[in-house]
Amino acid sequence: MNLSDPLSEIFRILPAQERALKKLGIKNVKDLLYHLPVRYSSTADATTIANLKKGDSVVVFGKISGLKTKKAFRKRIPMAEGTVEDETGKMKIVWFHQPYLAKILAEDSAVRVEGKVAERQGKLYFSNPKIESAPTLFSQSSEHNLYPIYPESRGITSNWFYHKIQAVFHSGILEKFEDPIPEHILRSYRLPNLATSLIWIHTPKKEEHALVARKRFAFEEIFLIQLERQKTRQEFKNQEAFVIEKNFDDVEKFVKRFPFKITESQKKSIEHVLNDLKKSYPMSRLLEGDVGSGKTAVAATATYAVVTSRPKGQDFGTLQAAYMAPTEILAQQHFESFIQYFGGRSASSHPTPSVQVGLITGTGCRKFPSKVNPEGWTDISRTQLLKWVANGEISVLIGTHALIQKSVKFKHLAFVIIDEQHRFGTAQRQKLVSKENCVPHLLSMTATPIPRTLALTLYGDLDLSLLEEMPAGRKVIITEIVSPEKRQSAYEKIREELKEGRQLYVICPRIEEPDPEKELAVQAKSVKAEAKRLKAEVFPEYEIGVLHSKMRPAEKEKIMLEFKAGKSQVLVSTSVVEVGVNVENASLIIIEGAERFGLAQLHQLRGRVLRGTHQPYCFVFADTKTSKTADRLKALFEAKNGFELAEFDLAQRGAGFLSGSKQWGISDIGMEAIKNIKMVEAARFEAIKIVENDPELSRYPELKERLESIGAKKIHFE
Ligand code: ADP
Ligand code: MG
């Protein structure tokens, strides 16, 4: 057996299992071994069926059989039933409202049942217990009492993984498995080697073993990401860029043209950028700041520094900048801001007439200034725009993805700004590399609040600047955490605002599937049900729109436009629906089931009402039975920005609560490391050291191979 052997050559695999494995991304033996348990279950606290009494809360292991579905009582409640059996006896199980259980469990398979023993007509039974599959081995007593629960997929069970991994272990393959982490690093951080870690994580004899092994794999994942990012960083350091020698004094007159005074953070960030631009290798910087913190002004100032510089050793032309926005609307907005900043209008004493700004989107092209009107723009043809970009006449080009098409050629592209597209930053910069082989400086910008450890990992190839504070004089959203008994009075307050003509968003938690851990009564509010309830009981006098992620785009847009036009006054929606249209009149937001959201996410949600001219309010409805939830939500008043709230989320609730965690390409186990700043720093430190001394990783063939396989995946992804 070899690590690269396809599983299908070693085991007999049913078609359903094959599909499941494919979905989980498991192809060969190595993938199987790296399919790590999500948690462990224990047999230590298990009882035998013969010993059960009514009212006991117990765990039993046994074989499940007689699975079927039916409708119970006169109410025709859908239900499933079955029988669990161990060496000592048999017991019936019923599940009301969960008929699907009969379909997902396999007849005669080994299970773990956890629940309360009930009695009816003298017979004991389980009612709605928790049930999961368990390795056959564990239905009897065994030398160790922890068994792993694996991420499952339809068609394949945790149990299957357990037994197949055991078979692989017994083949002796672990001895052939080289550890990608260099030994000196394992020693410094007291981490077990790969073979030991695999045994400990898949079949721990003690809980500590499992924990130490998890730590090792968490470290491994972060370390590999860091290595990959540090390699990229190093590669850029070896490249050439246009050197731009500008100090803050040189750009101050430009900054003075803004119709506001810049914040301390903006000034600091501008200085970071100017320092980077002086280097002979390209800048790689990420600017983080909440929505509205003023990232555009930083980008514009940097652009000014670049486009008022001339390429060294050349006697013609100025340097160019490209600014890529995620949507057409945003690209247009930036274009208009740039006209304001670069045009002569705002401070005629310091116009910068030589700076021509172009706009390219899917729908058309524009140029500023227009020949007839030096203060405005004109529509121009794409061909014309491309010509002026190629000959350097247009020095700033703003646009959407249209900007990176092959046909767009720059003369001296020195600087690239990428808004809210950080994941693609590096690859897209490559596409923009100009003819002279000078790599453009990169400023990536984001408002997505993530904690520092995650930023250090995901953007390990970038330097970070943070806009910590909002510009002075901003409206502050009056946020209120409303306990259940205050709900009515909150509605009264909202009604008064609605009477004044304001509008209201109501956000309900999205429910992907019924939560079997929760009783039906405490399921989170759903958009549709809540809209009905509000109409019937709370705001019958208003029109209520409904918006959720399963609607068709055209439908969504219609609802959104109706809300914007004031045809509806209340909009009930899920949190995932991007509200792309700004509704200035919507100054009120209710967030239901707030305990289900991360703080950073709540902060982003409430940001929706910040755009208008009226005093904004946010009402956070939470089932704050526990003081812990209330305490947690208090951070919403105290934190300076979304990034700080993301830190709170991480510290208090763990990585799972960081919104959008699925899109980062870090596994659950890797996310465990994100909670541990020491581990992230150690991984980063070691990765930097290795890349500095041996950028080609020639002394670390295992690492090199692993990175190449990550790299292959990444290209696929992009
Ligand atoms: P971001 O891109 O970070 O979300 P923007 O750059 O779009 O934010 O800025 C939001 C608004 O704040 C713009 O109207 C901008 O003119 C204004 N603004 C930026 N910086 C300041 C400042 N220091 N003081 C006052 N207003 C500012
Ligand atoms: Mg912006």
XYZ file of C-alpha atoms and ligand atoms in Angstrom:
746
model
C 0.000 0.000 0.000
C 1.185 3.480 -0.876
C -0.029 6.841 0.264
C -0.899 7.868 -3.240
C -2.869 4.688 -3.970
C -6.464 5.426 -4.899
C -8.825 4.070 -2.259
C -10.763 2.274 -4.951
C -7.765 0.024 -5.536
C -7.580 -0.991 -1.905
C -11.163 -1.215 -0.729
C -14.342 -2.291 -2.334
C -16.261 0.957 -2.648
C -19.953 1.210 -3.450
C -21.096 3.853 -5.928
C -22.816 5.898 -3.208
C -19.626 5.819 -1.159
C -17.604 6.838 -4.160
C -19.782 9.894 -4.654
C -19.492 10.764 -0.987
C -15.715 10.439 -1.017
C -15.506 12.638 -4.057
C -17.613 15.254 -2.349
C -15.341 15.153 0.682
C -12.299 15.469 -1.585
C -10.862 12.102 -0.550
C -9.088 10.224 -3.314
C -6.148 8.313 -1.950
C -4.803 6.762 1.221
C -3.176 9.977 2.321
C -6.435 11.921 1.959
C -8.133 9.264 4.049
C -5.592 9.569 6.842
C -5.999 13.338 6.751
C -9.752 13.041 7.107
C -9.712 13.973 10.757
C -12.417 13.375 13.342
C -14.553 16.344 14.318
C -14.938 15.085 17.884
C -14.938 11.981 20.028
C -17.615 10.074 21.746
C -17.026 8.070 24.844
C -18.190 4.654 25.955
C -17.073 5.316 29.506
C -20.436 6.622 30.606
C -22.494 3.956 28.798
C -25.039 1.703 30.486
C -26.420 -1.651 29.406
C -30.067 -1.921 28.452
C -30.921 -4.386 31.224
C -29.966 -1.789 33.807
C -32.220 1.024 32.613
C -34.947 2.569 34.746
C -37.659 5.067 33.894
C -36.424 8.651 34.071
C -32.698 7.800 33.683
C -30.645 9.949 31.328
C -28.341 7.435 29.726
C -26.087 6.426 26.891
C -26.337 2.946 25.420
C -24.471 1.265 22.599
C -26.101 -1.352 20.470
C -27.444 -2.465 17.151
C -30.361 -0.659 15.558
C -33.059 -2.558 13.681
C -36.727 -2.466 12.724
C -36.422 1.070 11.359
C -39.590 2.441 9.827
C -41.596 5.621 9.455
C -45.259 6.195 10.193
C -47.794 8.794 11.262
C -48.578 8.922 14.944
C -51.863 9.585 16.717
C -54.851 11.271 15.254
C -52.780 14.330 14.467
C -50.792 12.258 12.001
C -47.454 13.434 13.323
C -44.674 12.053 11.126
C -42.412 9.789 13.141
C -39.700 7.171 12.960
C -39.218 4.141 15.139
C -36.724 1.363 15.674
C -35.262 -0.968 18.262
C -31.848 -0.847 19.867
C -30.344 -4.066 21.170
C -27.219 -4.925 23.167
C -26.039 -8.142 24.840
C -28.396 -7.545 27.746
C -31.658 -6.604 26.098
C -33.750 -4.648 23.630
C -35.489 -1.312 23.756
C -37.852 0.554 21.484
C -37.077 4.049 20.202
C -39.492 6.598 18.759
C -38.726 9.920 17.168
C -41.571 12.344 16.589
C -41.211 14.904 13.805
C -37.965 13.311 12.644
C -39.036 10.627 10.158
C -35.850 11.152 8.160
C -33.875 9.396 10.895
C -35.278 6.079 9.729
C -33.775 6.736 6.336
C -30.315 7.896 7.269
C -29.553 5.120 9.736
C -28.581 1.758 8.326
C -30.511 -1.293 9.483
C -28.437 -3.503 11.825
C -25.682 -0.922 12.191
C -23.965 -0.095 15.453
C -25.236 3.036 17.155
C -24.869 5.200 20.186
C -28.135 6.329 21.720
C -28.347 9.133 24.245
C -31.547 10.193 25.924
C -34.038 9.874 28.709
C -35.783 6.587 29.424
C -39.581 6.889 29.225
C -42.300 4.429 30.106
C -45.672 3.670 28.543
C -47.993 0.902 29.621
C -45.249 -0.681 31.673
C -42.709 -0.741 28.851
C -39.539 1.290 28.719
C -38.612 3.190 25.572
C -36.565 6.121 24.324
C -38.394 9.159 23.017
C -36.501 11.467 20.645
C -33.037 10.428 21.836
C -29.877 11.602 20.123
C -28.522 8.898 17.895
C -25.344 8.474 15.887
C -23.513 5.613 14.307
C -20.718 4.022 16.333
C -17.936 1.660 15.318
C -18.972 -1.972 15.754
C -15.952 -2.507 17.916
C -17.348 -0.211 20.514
C -20.625 -1.914 21.025
C -18.701 -4.310 23.217
C -16.191 -3.186 25.761
C -12.827 -2.294 24.336
C -9.407 -1.246 25.489
C -10.085 2.405 24.857
C -13.277 4.240 25.358
C -12.992 7.198 23.028
C -14.032 6.732 19.467
C -13.829 9.247 16.678
C -16.742 10.876 14.910
C -15.855 11.857 11.344
C -17.392 14.423 9.058
C -19.924 12.392 7.133
C -21.488 12.873 3.794
C -24.582 11.252 2.344
C -23.706 7.686 1.458
C -20.830 7.190 3.835
C -20.746 6.873 7.593
C -18.349 7.841 10.291
C -18.109 4.178 11.061
C -16.846 3.403 7.580
C -14.014 5.872 8.032
C -13.122 4.411 11.377
C -12.769 0.890 10.060
C -10.955 1.836 6.867
C -8.454 3.969 8.742
C -7.824 1.059 11.113
C -7.141 -1.164 8.124
C -4.671 1.362 6.743
C -2.890 1.591 10.086
C -2.507 -2.177 10.205
C -0.826 -2.193 6.802
C 2.245 -0.602 8.371
C 2.135 2.360 6.069
C 2.724 4.914 8.793
C 6.407 4.053 8.827
C 6.695 5.173 5.229
C 4.940 8.460 5.857
C 7.442 11.325 5.982
C 6.621 14.211 8.256
C 6.339 17.502 6.367
C 7.103 19.529 9.481
C 10.862 19.739 10.078
C 11.967 17.954 13.207
C 13.504 20.990 14.858
C 10.161 22.747 14.700
C 8.322 19.797 16.235
C 10.872 19.763 19.014
C 10.671 23.497 19.741
C 6.918 23.405 20.110
C 6.700 19.917 21.625
C 4.474 18.597 18.923
C 4.203 14.863 18.203
C 5.463 13.583 14.870
C 3.140 12.694 12.040
C 2.810 8.934 12.668
C 2.123 9.384 16.368
C -0.269 12.214 15.679
C -2.253 10.150 13.215
C -2.629 7.316 15.702
C -3.513 9.700 18.498
C -6.052 11.605 16.520
C -7.813 8.585 15.041
C -7.638 6.228 18.025
C -6.797 8.133 21.185
C -6.374 6.143 24.360
C -6.601 9.350 26.359
C -8.224 12.650 25.714
C -4.913 14.475 26.060
C -3.504 12.484 23.195
C -6.325 13.565 20.960
C -5.832 17.173 22.011
C -2.097 17.188 21.395
C -2.592 15.545 18.015
C -5.239 18.097 17.035
C -2.848 20.839 18.028
C -0.220 19.395 15.765
C -2.539 19.229 12.770
C -3.800 22.727 13.448
C -0.208 23.934 13.516
C 0.601 21.990 10.371
C -2.207 23.580 8.419
C -1.423 27.134 9.472
C 2.286 26.562 8.976
C 1.714 25.355 5.408
C -0.497 28.336 4.602
C 2.102 30.660 6.086
C 4.853 29.016 4.105
C 2.927 29.419 0.909
C 2.178 33.076 1.650
C 5.734 33.808 2.737
C 7.026 32.263 -0.456
C 4.769 34.520 -2.463
C 5.916 37.463 -0.408
C 9.540 36.551 -1.008
C 8.930 36.201 -4.723
C 7.539 39.712 -4.849
C 10.493 41.021 -2.893
C 12.731 39.742 -5.653
C 10.781 41.647 -8.271
C 11.288 45.165 -9.405
C 8.849 48.000 -8.999
C 8.812 51.683 -9.843
C 10.403 53.609 -7.009
C 8.182 56.468 -5.911
C 9.897 58.970 -3.681
C 7.162 60.957 -2.005
C 6.792 62.065 1.570
C 3.667 63.125 3.344
C 4.595 66.773 2.756
C 4.521 66.122 -0.978
C 0.963 64.885 -0.877
C -0.323 67.236 1.782
C -1.634 69.752 -0.690
C -3.668 66.992 -2.282
C -4.983 65.838 1.082
C -6.019 69.435 1.780
C -8.385 69.292 -1.155
C -10.610 66.735 0.515
C -13.805 68.334 1.777
C -12.886 66.976 5.236
C -9.925 66.628 7.558
C -8.410 63.161 7.417
C -8.347 61.011 10.543
C -5.162 59.995 12.368
C -5.584 56.443 11.062
C -5.944 57.643 7.511
C -2.773 59.703 7.891
C -0.877 56.752 9.345
C -2.043 54.460 6.572
C -1.022 56.984 3.922
C 2.419 57.096 5.522
C 2.683 53.300 5.519
C 1.863 53.294 1.836
C 4.309 56.095 0.969
C 7.067 54.198 2.763
C 6.328 51.058 0.812
C 6.303 52.926 -2.486
C 9.885 54.082 -1.896
C 11.194 50.532 -1.998
C 12.533 48.989 -5.168
C 10.258 45.972 -4.817
C 6.480 46.099 -5.053
C 4.336 47.036 -2.093
C 1.913 44.365 -0.852
C -0.405 45.982 1.632
C -3.871 45.353 2.957
C -5.907 48.277 4.249
C -8.612 47.172 6.661
C -11.404 49.507 7.718
C -15.127 49.343 8.414
C -17.517 50.541 5.758
C -17.400 54.337 5.821
C -14.006 54.576 7.495
C -12.606 56.375 4.462
C -10.487 53.892 2.568
C -11.058 55.676 -0.742
C -9.275 58.809 0.467
C -6.192 56.729 1.331
C -6.323 55.061 -2.065
C -6.732 58.422 -3.826
C -3.784 59.975 -1.983
C -1.555 57.048 -2.864
C -2.729 57.311 -6.456
C -1.841 60.987 -6.440
C 1.668 60.181 -5.212
C 2.093 57.639 -7.995
C 0.654 59.526 -10.944
C 2.564 62.697 -10.177
C 5.826 60.741 -10.312
C 7.788 60.027 -13.448
C 9.428 56.736 -14.301
C 13.176 56.929 -13.654
C 15.434 57.211 -16.634
C 12.531 57.975 -18.916
C 11.872 61.379 -20.265
C 8.270 60.911 -21.195
C 5.030 60.123 -19.479
C 3.903 59.625 -15.933
C 3.197 56.516 -13.955
C -0.239 54.941 -13.985
C -2.633 53.504 -11.440
C -5.502 51.031 -11.734
C -8.357 50.782 -9.262
C -10.522 47.683 -9.358
C -13.939 47.644 -7.703
C -16.216 44.639 -7.162
C -19.311 46.137 -8.846
C -20.177 48.664 -11.550
C -21.957 50.915 -9.090
C -18.895 51.070 -6.868
C -16.582 51.662 -9.807
C -18.757 54.587 -10.855
C -18.785 55.926 -7.315
C -14.994 55.798 -7.143
C -14.776 57.485 -10.528
C -16.924 60.324 -9.243
C -14.903 60.647 -6.028
C -11.687 60.755 -8.037
C -13.075 63.468 -10.287
C -13.853 65.460 -7.196
C -10.392 64.909 -5.700
C -8.351 65.275 -8.869
C -10.460 67.869 -10.595
C -10.005 71.576 -10.230
C -13.350 72.171 -8.599
C -12.749 71.531 -4.944
C -9.719 73.814 -4.524
C -8.919 75.776 -7.627
C -5.628 76.936 -6.137
C -4.136 73.439 -6.553
C -5.654 71.776 -9.561
C -3.903 68.771 -11.017
C -4.964 69.169 -14.637
C -2.513 66.674 -16.016
C -4.258 63.768 -14.310
C -6.719 62.070 -16.618
C -9.057 59.520 -15.116
C -10.730 56.732 -17.101
C -13.593 54.425 -16.226
C -14.061 51.000 -17.758
C -16.967 48.711 -16.917
C -18.980 46.081 -18.721
C -21.397 48.705 -19.967
C -19.116 51.449 -21.230
C -16.160 53.771 -20.865
C -15.714 57.333 -19.681
C -12.955 59.840 -19.371
C -12.328 62.823 -17.179
C -11.776 65.660 -17.914
C -13.895 66.010 -20.992
C -12.527 68.158 -23.817
C -15.530 70.450 -23.784
C -16.020 70.585 -20.049
C -12.833 70.523 -17.971
C -14.881 69.807 -14.852
C -16.849 66.875 -16.170
C -16.531 63.545 -17.933
C -17.585 62.252 -21.340
C -18.512 58.863 -22.661
C -15.817 57.554 -24.940
C -15.439 54.430 -26.984
C -13.641 51.453 -25.597
C -11.130 51.590 -28.404
C -10.360 55.217 -27.616
C -9.998 54.505 -23.927
C -7.687 51.541 -24.520
C -5.547 53.682 -26.767
C -5.183 56.414 -24.159
C -4.401 53.889 -21.465
C -1.784 52.252 -23.657
C -0.081 55.510 -24.549
C -0.137 56.715 -20.958
C -2.409 59.684 -21.486
C -4.942 58.305 -19.024
C -3.037 57.865 -15.806
C -5.771 56.550 -13.547
C -8.034 53.749 -14.731
C -10.962 52.763 -12.558
C -13.105 49.762 -13.330
C -14.607 46.402 -12.609
C -13.143 43.074 -13.675
C -13.137 44.564 -17.158
C -9.891 46.148 -16.051
C -7.919 42.926 -16.141
C -8.888 41.799 -19.597
C -6.000 41.085 -21.916
C -6.905 43.955 -24.235
C -6.243 46.488 -21.482
C -2.575 47.447 -21.755
C -0.882 50.125 -19.709
C 2.193 52.105 -20.529
C 3.723 52.367 -17.071
C 1.405 50.668 -14.620
C 2.924 51.301 -11.207
C 0.084 50.878 -8.752
C -2.956 48.656 -8.385
C -5.768 49.130 -5.893
C -8.169 46.273 -5.320
C -11.333 46.891 -3.351
C -12.914 44.000 -1.401
C -11.259 41.357 -3.566
C -8.288 40.525 -1.381
C -8.511 36.821 -2.036
C -7.707 37.404 -5.664
C -5.259 40.234 -5.154
C -2.033 38.452 -5.863
C -3.168 36.566 -8.926
C -4.805 39.603 -10.422
C -1.760 41.705 -9.912
C 0.155 39.162 -11.951
C -2.262 39.680 -14.798
C -1.682 43.421 -14.730
C 2.093 43.258 -14.921
C 3.205 45.764 -17.500
C 5.588 45.356 -20.376
C 8.696 46.561 -18.630
C 8.483 43.732 -16.136
C 8.047 46.172 -13.335
C 5.495 44.675 -10.967
C 2.892 47.177 -9.784
C 2.577 48.076 -6.129
C -0.572 46.574 -4.613
C -2.994 48.087 -2.151
C -5.796 45.717 -1.288
C -8.724 47.036 0.758
C -11.336 45.281 2.861
C -14.168 45.979 5.260
C -14.740 42.318 6.114
C -14.093 42.136 9.832
C -11.770 39.304 10.707
C -9.500 38.867 13.723
C -5.820 39.600 13.566
C -4.691 35.984 13.702
C -6.824 35.171 10.705
C -5.604 38.216 8.797
C -2.006 37.239 9.563
C -2.710 33.804 8.140
C -4.890 34.517 5.151
C -2.960 37.594 4.148
C 0.439 36.478 5.356
C 1.925 37.849 2.155
C 0.561 41.326 2.846
C 1.424 44.028 5.371
C -1.541 45.319 7.307
C -2.800 48.855 7.922
C -5.958 49.399 9.922
C -8.343 52.360 9.885
C -9.319 52.114 13.514
C -11.670 55.020 13.912
C -14.562 56.462 11.967
C -14.304 60.062 10.732
C -15.481 62.575 13.315
C -19.046 63.795 13.293
C -20.513 60.538 12.096
C -23.925 59.508 13.289
C -23.843 56.838 15.914
C -26.413 54.078 15.649
C -28.441 53.947 18.832
C -28.276 50.259 19.627
C -30.591 48.670 22.134
C -30.485 45.103 23.377
C -34.095 44.169 23.958
C -34.994 41.408 26.380
C -38.188 39.430 25.666
C -40.340 41.386 28.117
C -39.356 44.717 26.544
C -40.313 43.637 23.042
C -43.661 45.460 23.009
C -42.262 48.767 24.135
C -39.523 48.508 21.501
C -42.224 47.988 18.862
C -43.990 51.124 20.125
C -40.828 53.152 19.734
C -40.370 51.815 16.231
C -43.978 52.615 15.394
C -43.356 56.271 16.232
C -40.420 56.405 13.822
C -42.463 54.631 11.146
C -45.191 57.242 11.628
C -42.572 59.883 10.891
C -42.064 58.173 7.559
C -38.983 56.077 8.349
C -38.552 52.473 7.192
C -37.547 49.301 8.977
C -35.441 46.245 8.236
C -36.169 43.076 10.192
C -33.405 40.486 10.010
C -34.170 36.888 10.937
C -31.546 34.165 11.326
C -31.279 31.989 8.307
C -32.113 28.368 8.949
C -30.421 25.948 6.656
C -32.113 22.873 8.073
C -34.107 22.017 11.156
C -31.758 21.820 14.071
C -32.168 18.356 15.623
C -30.402 19.472 18.793
C -33.128 21.995 19.502
C -36.753 21.455 20.289
C -39.133 22.782 17.688
C -40.428 25.495 19.986
C -37.096 27.265 20.217
C -36.226 27.136 16.542
C -35.142 30.519 15.297
C -37.614 32.799 13.660
C -37.991 32.338 9.966
C -38.420 35.192 7.560
C -41.779 34.080 6.226
C -43.368 33.282 9.561
C -42.083 36.469 11.118
C -43.409 38.620 8.287
C -46.842 37.051 8.746
C -46.751 37.590 12.471
C -45.673 41.216 12.154
C -48.465 41.905 9.683
C -51.100 40.208 11.819
C -50.059 41.295 15.278
C -47.622 44.174 15.260
C -47.672 46.451 12.225
C -50.978 45.724 10.432
C -51.083 49.272 9.135
C -47.883 48.903 7.093
C -46.859 47.069 3.958
C -44.333 44.337 4.675
C -41.916 42.968 2.071
C -40.154 39.623 2.326
C -36.688 38.876 1.006
C -34.653 35.712 1.350
C -31.803 33.876 -0.288
C -33.930 31.296 -2.067
C -35.759 33.903 -4.176
C -34.886 34.480 -7.800
C -32.691 37.539 -8.482
C -35.426 39.351 -10.417
C -37.855 38.790 -7.564
C -35.332 40.043 -5.032
C -34.700 43.154 -7.039
C -38.412 43.882 -7.344
C -38.923 43.611 -3.584
C -35.864 45.748 -2.939
C -36.981 48.454 -5.355
C -40.449 48.514 -3.823
C -38.857 49.067 -0.454
C -36.627 51.805 -1.807
C -39.607 53.498 -3.437
C -41.441 53.402 -0.121
C -44.159 51.070 -1.350
C -43.385 48.853 1.597
C -42.303 50.244 4.933
C -40.979 47.094 6.521
C -38.609 44.615 4.916
C -38.160 41.230 6.556
C -35.064 39.471 5.292
C -32.380 36.938 6.050
C -28.894 38.081 6.880
C -27.388 36.561 3.783
C -29.318 38.698 1.379
C -26.992 41.382 0.171
C -28.890 44.590 0.249
C -27.084 46.213 -2.620
C -29.394 49.170 -2.941
C -28.989 51.973 -0.467
C -32.254 52.931 1.172
C -31.502 56.229 2.831
C -34.868 56.423 4.471
C -34.447 53.099 6.263
C -33.121 54.196 9.619
C -34.413 51.310 11.719
C -33.263 47.734 11.985
C -34.433 44.855 14.133
C -32.187 41.828 14.437
C -33.991 38.727 15.657
C -32.244 35.781 17.286
C -29.137 37.867 17.865
C -27.562 35.122 19.946
C -27.118 33.186 16.720
C -24.992 35.825 15.071
C -21.402 36.708 15.678
C -20.799 40.225 16.984
C -18.908 41.256 13.899
C -21.807 40.073 11.802
C -24.296 42.010 13.930
C -22.112 45.052 13.468
C -22.126 44.628 9.713
C -25.871 44.104 9.677
C -26.597 47.235 11.643
C -24.298 49.195 9.323
C -27.142 49.108 6.819
C -28.978 51.917 8.587
C -25.952 54.181 8.731
C -26.298 55.444 5.216
C -29.204 57.850 5.556
C -29.692 61.309 7.013
C -31.938 60.311 9.922
C -30.873 59.161 13.351
C -30.380 55.393 12.981
C -31.607 52.814 15.506
C -30.789 49.157 15.924
C -32.896 46.851 18.088
C -31.214 43.611 18.958
C -33.726 40.988 20.046
C -32.109 38.129 21.860
C -33.336 35.343 24.050
C -31.117 36.658 26.773
C -32.028 34.144 29.396
C -28.381 33.773 30.146
C -26.398 36.728 31.334
C -23.555 35.453 29.159
C -25.414 36.358 25.980
C -26.276 39.770 27.376
C -22.665 40.369 28.357
C -21.443 39.321 24.978
C -23.845 41.629 23.188
C -22.683 44.554 25.304
C -19.507 44.578 23.262
C -21.636 46.102 20.518
C -21.593 49.378 22.453
C -17.987 49.226 23.468
C -15.956 48.102 20.490
C -14.344 50.676 18.230
C -14.858 48.753 15.009
C -15.832 45.495 13.382
C -12.314 44.112 13.587
C -12.332 44.435 17.349
C -15.704 42.667 17.443
C -14.288 39.861 15.334
C -11.639 39.450 18.054
C -14.351 39.202 20.695
C -16.207 36.627 18.638
C -13.139 34.533 18.352
C -12.225 34.762 22.014
C -15.695 34.059 23.309
C -17.300 31.724 20.849
C -14.500 30.246 18.811
C -13.735 30.230 15.164
C -17.047 28.739 14.098
C -18.731 32.049 14.748
C -16.615 34.056 12.407
C -18.986 34.818 9.628
C -18.109 33.465 6.241
C -15.672 30.936 7.670
C -16.401 28.510 4.847
C -14.928 30.696 2.141
C -11.428 30.924 3.550
C -10.244 27.483 2.643
C -9.139 26.679 6.173
C -10.434 23.468 7.721
C -12.185 23.329 11.079
C -9.044 22.059 12.679
C -7.015 24.874 11.151
C -9.531 27.331 12.520
C -8.760 26.014 16.000
C -5.301 27.469 15.582
C -6.750 30.831 14.654
C -7.865 31.137 18.251
C -4.320 30.766 19.417
C -2.231 33.836 18.687
C 0.939 32.130 19.976
C 0.484 29.269 17.555
C -0.197 31.544 14.601
C 2.829 33.648 15.437
C 5.017 30.578 15.839
C 3.868 29.165 12.501
C 4.519 32.515 10.853
C 7.913 32.929 12.481
C 9.092 29.472 11.424
C 7.745 29.905 7.911
C 9.543 33.228 7.488
C 12.798 31.690 8.759
C 12.617 28.779 6.351
C 11.767 30.920 3.345
C 14.529 33.406 4.132
C 17.188 30.707 4.347
C 15.954 28.350 1.704
C 13.417 30.006 -0.583
C 13.312 27.011 -2.906
C 12.764 24.631 0.040
C 15.472 22.393 -1.387
C 16.249 21.084 2.082
C 12.600 20.301 2.744
C 11.314 18.070 -0.048
C 8.222 17.019 1.917
C 7.232 20.617 2.491
C 7.885 21.478 -1.093
C 5.648 18.692 -2.279
C 2.868 19.662 0.080
C 3.030 23.275 -1.041
C 2.901 22.266 -4.654
C -0.250 20.296 -4.041
C -1.802 23.270 -2.228
C -0.729 25.482 -5.119
C -2.409 23.197 -7.612
C -5.657 23.420 -5.679
C -5.416 27.176 -5.539
C -5.030 27.633 -9.244
C -8.055 25.471 -9.740
C -9.960 27.676 -7.312
C -9.020 30.897 -9.028
P -14.965 53.073 2.807
O -14.516 52.832 1.402
O -13.884 52.859 3.804
O -16.205 52.332 3.147
P -15.355 55.718 1.850
O -13.965 55.954 1.416
O -16.358 55.431 0.814
O -15.374 54.586 2.955
O -15.809 56.965 2.705
C -17.119 57.118 3.166
C -17.499 58.570 3.229
O -16.758 59.222 4.235
C -17.237 59.319 1.941
O -18.348 60.136 1.690
C -16.001 60.156 2.253
O -16.015 61.342 1.530
C -16.133 60.400 3.741
N -14.878 60.573 4.467
C -13.732 59.882 4.285
N -12.789 60.276 5.164
C -13.348 61.227 5.938
C -12.891 62.022 7.034
N -11.653 61.913 7.509
N -13.774 62.893 7.590
C -15.020 62.985 7.129
N -15.520 62.294 6.104
C -14.701 61.403 5.503
Mg -15.062 51.562 -0.162
